[in-house]
Coordinates of C-alpha atoms and ligand atoms in Angstrom, one line a residue:
X1 CA 77.5 -70.8 -39.7
X2 CA 77.5 -68.8 -43.0
X3 CA 79.4 -69.9 -46.0
X4 CA 83.2 -69.9 -45.1
X5 CA 86.1 -68.5 -47.1
X6 CA 87.9 -71.3 -48.9
X7 CA 91.3 -69.8 -47.8
X8 CA 90.3 -70.2 -44.3
X9 CA 89.4 -74.0 -44.9
X10 CA 92.7 -74.6 -46.6
X11 CA 94.7 -72.6 -44.1
X12 CA 93.2 -74.9 -41.4
X13 CA 93.8 -77.9 -43.6
X14 CA 97.5 -76.9 -44.1
X15 CA 97.8 -76.5 -40.3
X16 CA 96.3 -79.8 -39.6
X17 CA 98.2 -81.7 -42.6
X18 CA 95.0 -82.9 -44.4
X19 CA 93.3 -82.3 -47.7
X20 CA 89.7 -81.0 -48.3
X21 CA 87.7 -82.6 -51.0
X22 CA 85.9 -80.2 -53.4
X23 CA 82.9 -81.9 -54.8
X24 CA 80.9 -80.7 -57.8
X25 CA 77.1 -80.4 -57.6
X26 CA 74.2 -79.7 -60.0
X27 CA 71.1 -80.3 -57.9
X28 CA 69.6 -80.7 -54.6
X29 CA 70.3 -84.4 -54.1
X30 CA 74.0 -83.9 -54.7
X31 CA 74.1 -81.1 -52.2
X32 CA 72.2 -83.2 -49.7
X33 CA 74.6 -86.2 -50.2
X34 CA 77.7 -84.1 -49.5
X35 CA 76.2 -82.5 -46.6
X36 CA 75.2 -85.7 -45.1
X37 CA 78.6 -87.2 -45.6
X38 CA 80.1 -84.1 -43.9
X39 CA 77.9 -84.5 -41.0
X40 CA 78.4 -88.4 -40.8
X41 CA 82.3 -87.7 -40.8
X42 CA 82.3 -84.4 -39.1
X43 CA 84.2 -82.8 -42.1
X44 CA 84.7 -79.3 -43.4
X45 CA 83.8 -79.2 -47.1
X46 CA 84.0 -77.3 -50.3
X47 CA 81.0 -77.5 -52.6
X48 CA 81.8 -76.4 -56.2
X49 CA 79.7 -75.4 -59.2
X50 CA 80.9 -75.1 -62.7
X51 CA 79.6 -72.7 -65.3
X52 CA 77.5 -75.5 -66.6
X53 CA 76.1 -76.2 -63.0
X54 CA 75.2 -72.6 -62.7
X55 CA 73.3 -72.5 -65.8
X56 CA 71.5 -75.9 -65.1
X57 CA 70.4 -74.5 -61.8
X58 CA 69.9 -70.8 -62.9
X59 CA 72.0 -69.5 -60.1
X60 CA 69.1 -68.7 -57.9
X61 CA 68.2 -72.3 -57.1
X62 CA 71.9 -73.1 -56.4
X63 CA 72.2 -70.1 -54.0
X64 CA 69.0 -70.9 -52.1
X65 CA 69.8 -74.6 -51.9
X66 CA 73.2 -73.7 -50.4
X67 CA 71.4 -71.3 -48.0
X68 CA 69.3 -74.4 -46.9
X69 CA 72.8 -76.4 -46.6
X70 CA 74.2 -74.0 -44.1
X71 CA 70.9 -73.5 -42.3
X72 CA 70.5 -77.1 -41.8
X73 CA 74.2 -78.2 -41.1
X74 CA 75.4 -75.3 -39.0
X75 CA 78.2 -77.4 -37.4
X76 CA 79.8 -77.8 -40.9
X77 CA 82.3 -75.2 -42.4
X78 CA 81.4 -75.1 -46.0
X79 CA 82.7 -73.1 -48.9
X80 CA 80.9 -72.4 -52.1
X81 CA 83.6 -72.3 -55.0
X82 CA 83.2 -71.5 -58.6
X83 CA 84.8 -74.4 -60.6
X84 CA 86.7 -73.3 -63.8
X85 CA 85.7 -69.8 -64.2
X86 CA 86.4 -69.0 -67.8
X87 CA 86.8 -65.2 -67.8
X88 CA 86.7 -62.5 -65.1
X89 CA 83.0 -61.6 -65.7
X90 CA 82.0 -65.2 -64.8
X91 CA 84.0 -65.0 -61.5
X92 CA 82.8 -61.5 -60.8
X93 CA 79.0 -62.7 -61.2
X94 CA 79.7 -65.5 -58.8
X95 CA 81.3 -63.2 -56.2
X96 CA 78.4 -61.0 -56.4
X97 CA 76.0 -63.9 -56.0
X98 CA 77.8 -64.8 -52.8
X99 CA 80.4 -67.5 -53.6
X100 CA 83.1 -67.5 -51.1
X101 CA 85.7 -68.7 -53.6
X102 CA 86.3 -68.6 -57.4
X103 CA 88.7 -70.4 -59.7
X104 CA 89.8 -68.1 -62.6
X105 CA 91.0 -70.6 -65.1
X106 CA 93.2 -68.5 -67.2
X107 CA 95.4 -71.4 -68.5
X108 CA 92.7 -71.6 -71.2
X109 CA 91.2 -68.6 -73.1
X110 CA 87.5 -67.6 -72.6
X111 CA 86.3 -70.4 -74.9
X112 CA 87.5 -73.0 -72.1
X113 CA 89.6 -74.8 -74.8
X114 CA 92.4 -72.9 -76.3
X115 CA 95.7 -72.9 -74.2
X116 CA 96.4 -69.2 -73.2
X117 CA 99.7 -67.4 -72.8
X118 CA 101.2 -66.8 -69.4
X119 CA 100.8 -63.1 -69.8
X120 CA 97.0 -63.6 -70.6
X121 CA 96.8 -65.9 -67.5
X122 CA 98.5 -63.3 -65.3
X123 CA 96.4 -60.4 -66.5
X124 CA 92.9 -62.1 -66.0
X125 CA 93.8 -63.9 -62.8
X126 CA 95.2 -60.7 -61.2
X127 CA 92.0 -58.8 -62.3
X128 CA 89.9 -61.4 -60.4
X129 CA 92.1 -61.5 -57.3
X130 CA 91.9 -57.7 -56.9
X131 CA 88.1 -57.8 -57.1
X132 CA 87.8 -60.8 -54.9
X133 CA 90.3 -60.1 -52.2
X134 CA 88.7 -56.7 -51.8
X135 CA 85.6 -58.6 -50.8
X136 CA 87.3 -61.3 -48.6
X137 CA 86.9 -64.0 -51.3
X138 CA 89.4 -66.7 -52.2
X139 CA 90.9 -67.2 -55.6
X140 CA 92.2 -70.4 -57.3
X141 CA 94.4 -70.0 -60.4
X142 CA 95.8 -72.5 -62.7
X143 CA 99.2 -73.0 -64.4
X144 CA 99.7 -75.6 -67.0
X145 CA 96.8 -77.6 -68.6
X146 CA 95.3 -80.8 -68.0
X147 CA 94.7 -83.5 -70.8
X148 CA 91.0 -84.8 -71.8
X149 CA 88.3 -83.0 -73.3
X150 CA 85.4 -85.4 -72.8
X151 CA 83.5 -83.1 -70.4
X152 CA 84.1 -80.1 -72.6
X153 CA 86.8 -78.6 -70.5
X154 CA 90.3 -78.2 -72.0
X155 CA 92.0 -78.4 -75.2
X156 CA 93.1 -82.1 -75.1
X157 CA 96.7 -80.9 -75.0
X158 CA 98.6 -81.7 -71.9
X159 CA 101.1 -79.0 -70.6
X160 CA 102.7 -80.1 -67.4
X161 CA 103.1 -77.1 -64.8
X162 CA 106.6 -75.6 -65.1
X163 CA 107.6 -74.9 -61.7
X164 CA 109.4 -71.7 -62.6
X165 CA 106.1 -70.5 -64.4
X166 CA 104.2 -71.4 -61.2
X167 CA 106.4 -69.4 -58.9
X168 CA 106.3 -66.4 -61.0
X169 CA 102.6 -66.8 -61.5
X170 CA 101.9 -66.9 -57.7
X171 CA 104.0 -63.7 -57.1
X172 CA 102.4 -61.9 -60.0
X173 CA 98.9 -62.5 -59.1
X174 CA 98.5 -63.2 -55.2
X175 CA 96.3 -66.3 -55.8
X176 CA 95.4 -68.2 -52.6
X177 CA 95.4 -71.6 -54.3
X178 CA 97.0 -73.0 -57.5
X179 CA 95.8 -75.9 -59.7
X180 CA 98.8 -77.6 -61.1
X181 CA 98.9 -80.1 -64.1
X182 CA 100.8 -83.1 -63.3
X183 CA 99.3 -85.9 -65.5
X184 CA 95.7 -86.2 -64.6
X185 CA 92.6 -85.3 -66.8
X186 CA 89.0 -84.6 -66.1
X187 CA 86.4 -87.5 -66.7
X188 CA 86.3 -91.3 -66.5
X189 CA 89.1 -92.0 -68.9
X190 CA 92.3 -90.8 -67.5
X191 CA 94.6 -93.7 -68.0
X192 CA 94.7 -96.9 -70.0
X193 CA 96.3 -98.7 -67.1
X194 CA 97.3 -98.2 -63.4
X195 CA 99.3 -94.9 -63.5
X196 CA 103.0 -95.1 -62.7
X197 CA 105.4 -92.2 -61.9
X198 CA 105.9 -91.9 -65.7
X199 CA 102.4 -90.6 -66.3
X200 CA 101.5 -89.3 -62.8
X201 CA 104.4 -86.9 -62.1
X202 CA 104.1 -86.7 -58.3
X203 CA 107.7 -85.5 -58.2
X204 CA 106.5 -82.3 -59.9
X205 CA 104.1 -81.6 -57.0
X206 CA 106.9 -82.1 -54.7
X207 CA 109.0 -79.6 -56.4
X208 CA 106.3 -77.0 -56.7
X209 CA 105.6 -77.3 -52.9
X210 CA 109.1 -77.1 -52.1
X211 CA 109.3 -73.8 -53.9
X212 CA 105.9 -72.4 -53.1
X213 CA 105.5 -73.8 -49.5
X214 CA 102.6 -71.2 -48.6
X215 CA 100.5 -71.6 -51.5
X216 CA 97.8 -74.3 -51.4
X217 CA 98.1 -76.8 -54.3
X218 CA 94.9 -78.1 -56.0
X219 CA 94.5 -81.5 -57.7
X220 CA 92.0 -81.4 -60.6
X221 CA 90.8 -84.7 -62.2
X222 CA 91.2 -86.5 -58.9
X223 CA 88.4 -89.1 -59.3
X224 CA 89.7 -92.5 -58.7
X225 CA 87.0 -94.3 -61.1
X226 CA 86.6 -97.2 -58.9
X227 CA 86.1 -100.4 -60.8
X228 CA 83.1 -101.5 -58.8
X229 CA 81.3 -98.2 -59.7
X230 CA 82.1 -98.7 -63.3
X231 CA 81.1 -102.4 -63.1
X232 CA 77.7 -101.5 -61.6
X233 CA 76.9 -99.0 -64.3
X234 CA 77.8 -101.6 -66.9
X235 CA 76.0 -104.3 -65.2
X236 CA 72.7 -102.5 -65.4
X237 CA 73.0 -101.6 -69.1
X238 CA 75.7 -98.9 -69.2
X239 CA 78.5 -98.9 -71.8
X240 CA 81.6 -97.5 -70.0
X241 CA 85.0 -98.5 -71.4
X242 CA 87.6 -99.9 -68.8
X243 CA 89.3 -97.1 -67.2
X244 CA 91.8 -96.1 -64.6
X245 CA 91.6 -92.9 -62.3
X246 CA 93.9 -91.5 -59.8
X247 CA 94.6 -94.1 -57.0
X248 CA 93.7 -92.8 -53.5
X249 CA 97.3 -93.5 -52.2
X250 CA 98.6 -91.0 -54.9
X251 CA 96.2 -88.3 -53.7
X252 CA 97.3 -89.0 -50.1
X253 CA 101.1 -88.7 -51.3
X254 CA 100.0 -85.3 -52.8
X255 CA 98.4 -84.2 -49.6
X256 CA 101.7 -85.0 -47.9
X257 CA 103.3 -82.5 -50.3
X258 CA 101.0 -79.4 -50.1
X259 CA 97.9 -80.6 -52.1
X260 CA 95.0 -79.2 -49.9
X261 CA 92.0 -79.1 -52.5
X262 CA 91.2 -82.2 -54.2
X263 CA 88.5 -82.0 -57.1
X264 CA 86.1 -84.8 -57.5
X265 CA 83.1 -85.0 -60.0
X266 CA 83.3 -88.2 -62.0
X267 CA 83.2 -90.5 -59.1
X268 CA 79.9 -89.0 -57.9
X269 CA 78.5 -89.2 -61.5
X270 CA 79.4 -92.8 -61.5
X271 CA 77.9 -93.4 -58.1
X272 CA 74.6 -91.7 -59.0
X273 CA 74.3 -93.3 -62.5
X274 CA 74.9 -96.9 -61.2
X275 CA 72.3 -96.6 -58.4
X276 CA 69.7 -95.1 -60.7
X277 CA 70.5 -97.8 -63.4
X278 CA 70.0 -100.5 -60.9
X279 CA 66.5 -99.5 -60.0
X280 CA 65.6 -99.1 -63.6
X281 CA 66.9 -102.4 -64.5
X282 CA 65.6 -104.3 -61.3
X283 CA 62.3 -102.5 -60.9
X284 CA 61.0 -101.5 -64.4
X285 CA 57.5 -100.8 -62.9
X286 CA 58.7 -97.9 -60.8
X287 CA 58.2 -94.4 -61.9
X288 CA 58.2 -92.1 -58.7
X289 CA 61.6 -90.2 -58.9
X290 CA 62.1 -90.7 -55.2
X291 CA 62.4 -94.4 -55.9
X292 CA 65.7 -93.9 -57.9
X293 CA 66.9 -90.5 -56.5
X294 CA 66.9 -91.7 -53.0
X295 CA 69.4 -94.6 -53.7
X296 CA 71.3 -92.4 -56.0
X297 CA 71.8 -89.8 -53.1
X298 CA 72.9 -92.5 -50.6
X299 CA 75.3 -94.0 -53.1
X300 CA 77.0 -90.6 -53.5
X301 CA 76.9 -90.1 -49.9
X302 CA 78.8 -93.4 -49.3
X303 CA 81.3 -92.3 -51.9
X304 CA 81.9 -88.8 -50.5
X305 CA 82.1 -90.1 -46.9
X306 CA 84.9 -92.5 -47.9
X307 CA 86.8 -89.8 -49.6
X308 CA 86.4 -87.5 -46.7
X309 CA 88.2 -90.1 -44.5
X310 CA 90.7 -90.7 -47.2
X311 CA 91.7 -87.1 -47.6
X312 CA 92.0 -86.7 -43.8
X313 CA 89.4 -83.9 -43.5
X314 CA 87.1 -86.2 -41.3
X315 CA 86.8 -85.1 -37.7
X316 CA 88.0 -81.5 -38.4
X317 CA 84.7 -79.8 -38.6
X318 CA 84.7 -78.6 -35.1
X319 CA 88.3 -77.2 -35.0
X320 CA 87.7 -73.6 -35.7
X321 CA 85.2 -70.7 -35.7
X322 CA 84.3 -69.2 -39.3
X323 CA 86.1 -66.0 -40.1
X324 CA 83.7 -63.5 -41.7
X325 CA 84.5 -62.3 -45.3
X326 CA 85.0 -58.9 -43.9
X327 CA 87.7 -60.2 -41.5
X328 CA 89.2 -62.1 -44.5
X329 CA 89.2 -58.6 -46.5
X330 CA 91.0 -56.9 -43.5
X331 CA 93.6 -59.8 -43.6
X332 CA 94.3 -59.4 -47.3
X333 CA 94.6 -55.6 -46.9
X334 CA 97.0 -55.7 -43.9
X335 CA 99.1 -58.5 -45.9
X336 CA 99.2 -56.1 -48.9
X337 CA 100.2 -53.0 -46.9
X338 CA 102.9 -55.0 -45.2
X339 CA 104.3 -56.2 -48.5
Ligands
LIG1 O1 86.0 -80.0 -64.3 C1 84.9 -80.1 -64.7 C2 83.8 -80.6 -63.6 O2 83.8 -82.1 -63.7 C3 82.5 -80.0 -64.0 O3 82.1 -80.5 -65.3 O4 81.4 -78.5 -66.6 O5 80.2 -80.6 -67.0 O6 79.6 -79.3 -65.0 P1 80.8 -79.7 -66.0
LIG2 P1 87.1 -85.5 -62.1 O1 86.6 -85.6 -63.6 O2 88.4 -86.5 -62.0 O3 86.0 -85.9 -61.1 O4 87.7 -84.0 -61.9 C1 86.7 -83.0 -61.5 C2 87.5 -81.6 -61.6 O5 88.6 -81.7 -61.6 C3 86.5 -80.7 -61.5 O6 87.3 -79.3 -61.6
LIG3 ZN1 88.7 -79.3 -62.9

């Protein structure tokens, strides 16, 4: 099937009471790992590319790799999503390329670092919603800011999502999905110890879901940073500090409270790096890239398949037929006319 609207994927997830992992990619092996995991577990899936990924792949490679993915895995509903679009032009170029979903992250200014005002966020997000919905494309917005700057995203300041602002933001912009800040951050170093309710504010998610029951909530910074993956990287020459990620059981609690999209990148990076380091350390005579990229791809597939089962999306690939973007456009237009 062709690339599917993320809104449809998340509407179906809400109906089925499960979450859908959104996994970052930068190259062919990562796309293959995700698609193989989706086939293995019969899962619908979101593949997402950041601005950095688009520049690394030069857009055209990314686009054609994704065409290969939908051609080779016709039974898997898959959305192509722009992660952390920094300004309307970035989102518009992704939509024009064929992305079926974009994130307009107006919680930060165009530099991707400076916290933005509510008014700025509403203005840029609304501009993207108007452009995207006229083409049947989904939009994710963000209210509040995550902590952490190690991957270059964010200001380093945490601003937990204010539920009143979240409600006003959704009503003023019409976004399909909303990323909320409740204590996570991007990267491998989220918490110094196992997170408690003091640092990971699951009650905030519960409240936002209660007040916005029809908005799909998005959890950024959802890597669990499994100790065994960190240990493998370090065992074979890496130098990662001890770190805690988001426990899977907390993500599952979020899913029970309206979280439908779960962003994971760091865990994939750890799986890939650990597998490559192992080959380099154990077989220093090897120099064929396939000797280390194959185990890297397999390690990422294993991780993603586990997350697909954890999030509940496993087994749901065959539940529905894909709606076309034209059908999605008509749905948005009908909803706007009825409002
Ligand atoms: O949120 C950030 C993602 O992990 C993507 O990171 O901008 O380094 O590609 P990136
Ligand atoms: P992690 O760094 O926890 O994998 O989060 C990724 C993310 O939120 C991408 O937008
Ligand atoms: Zn993110």
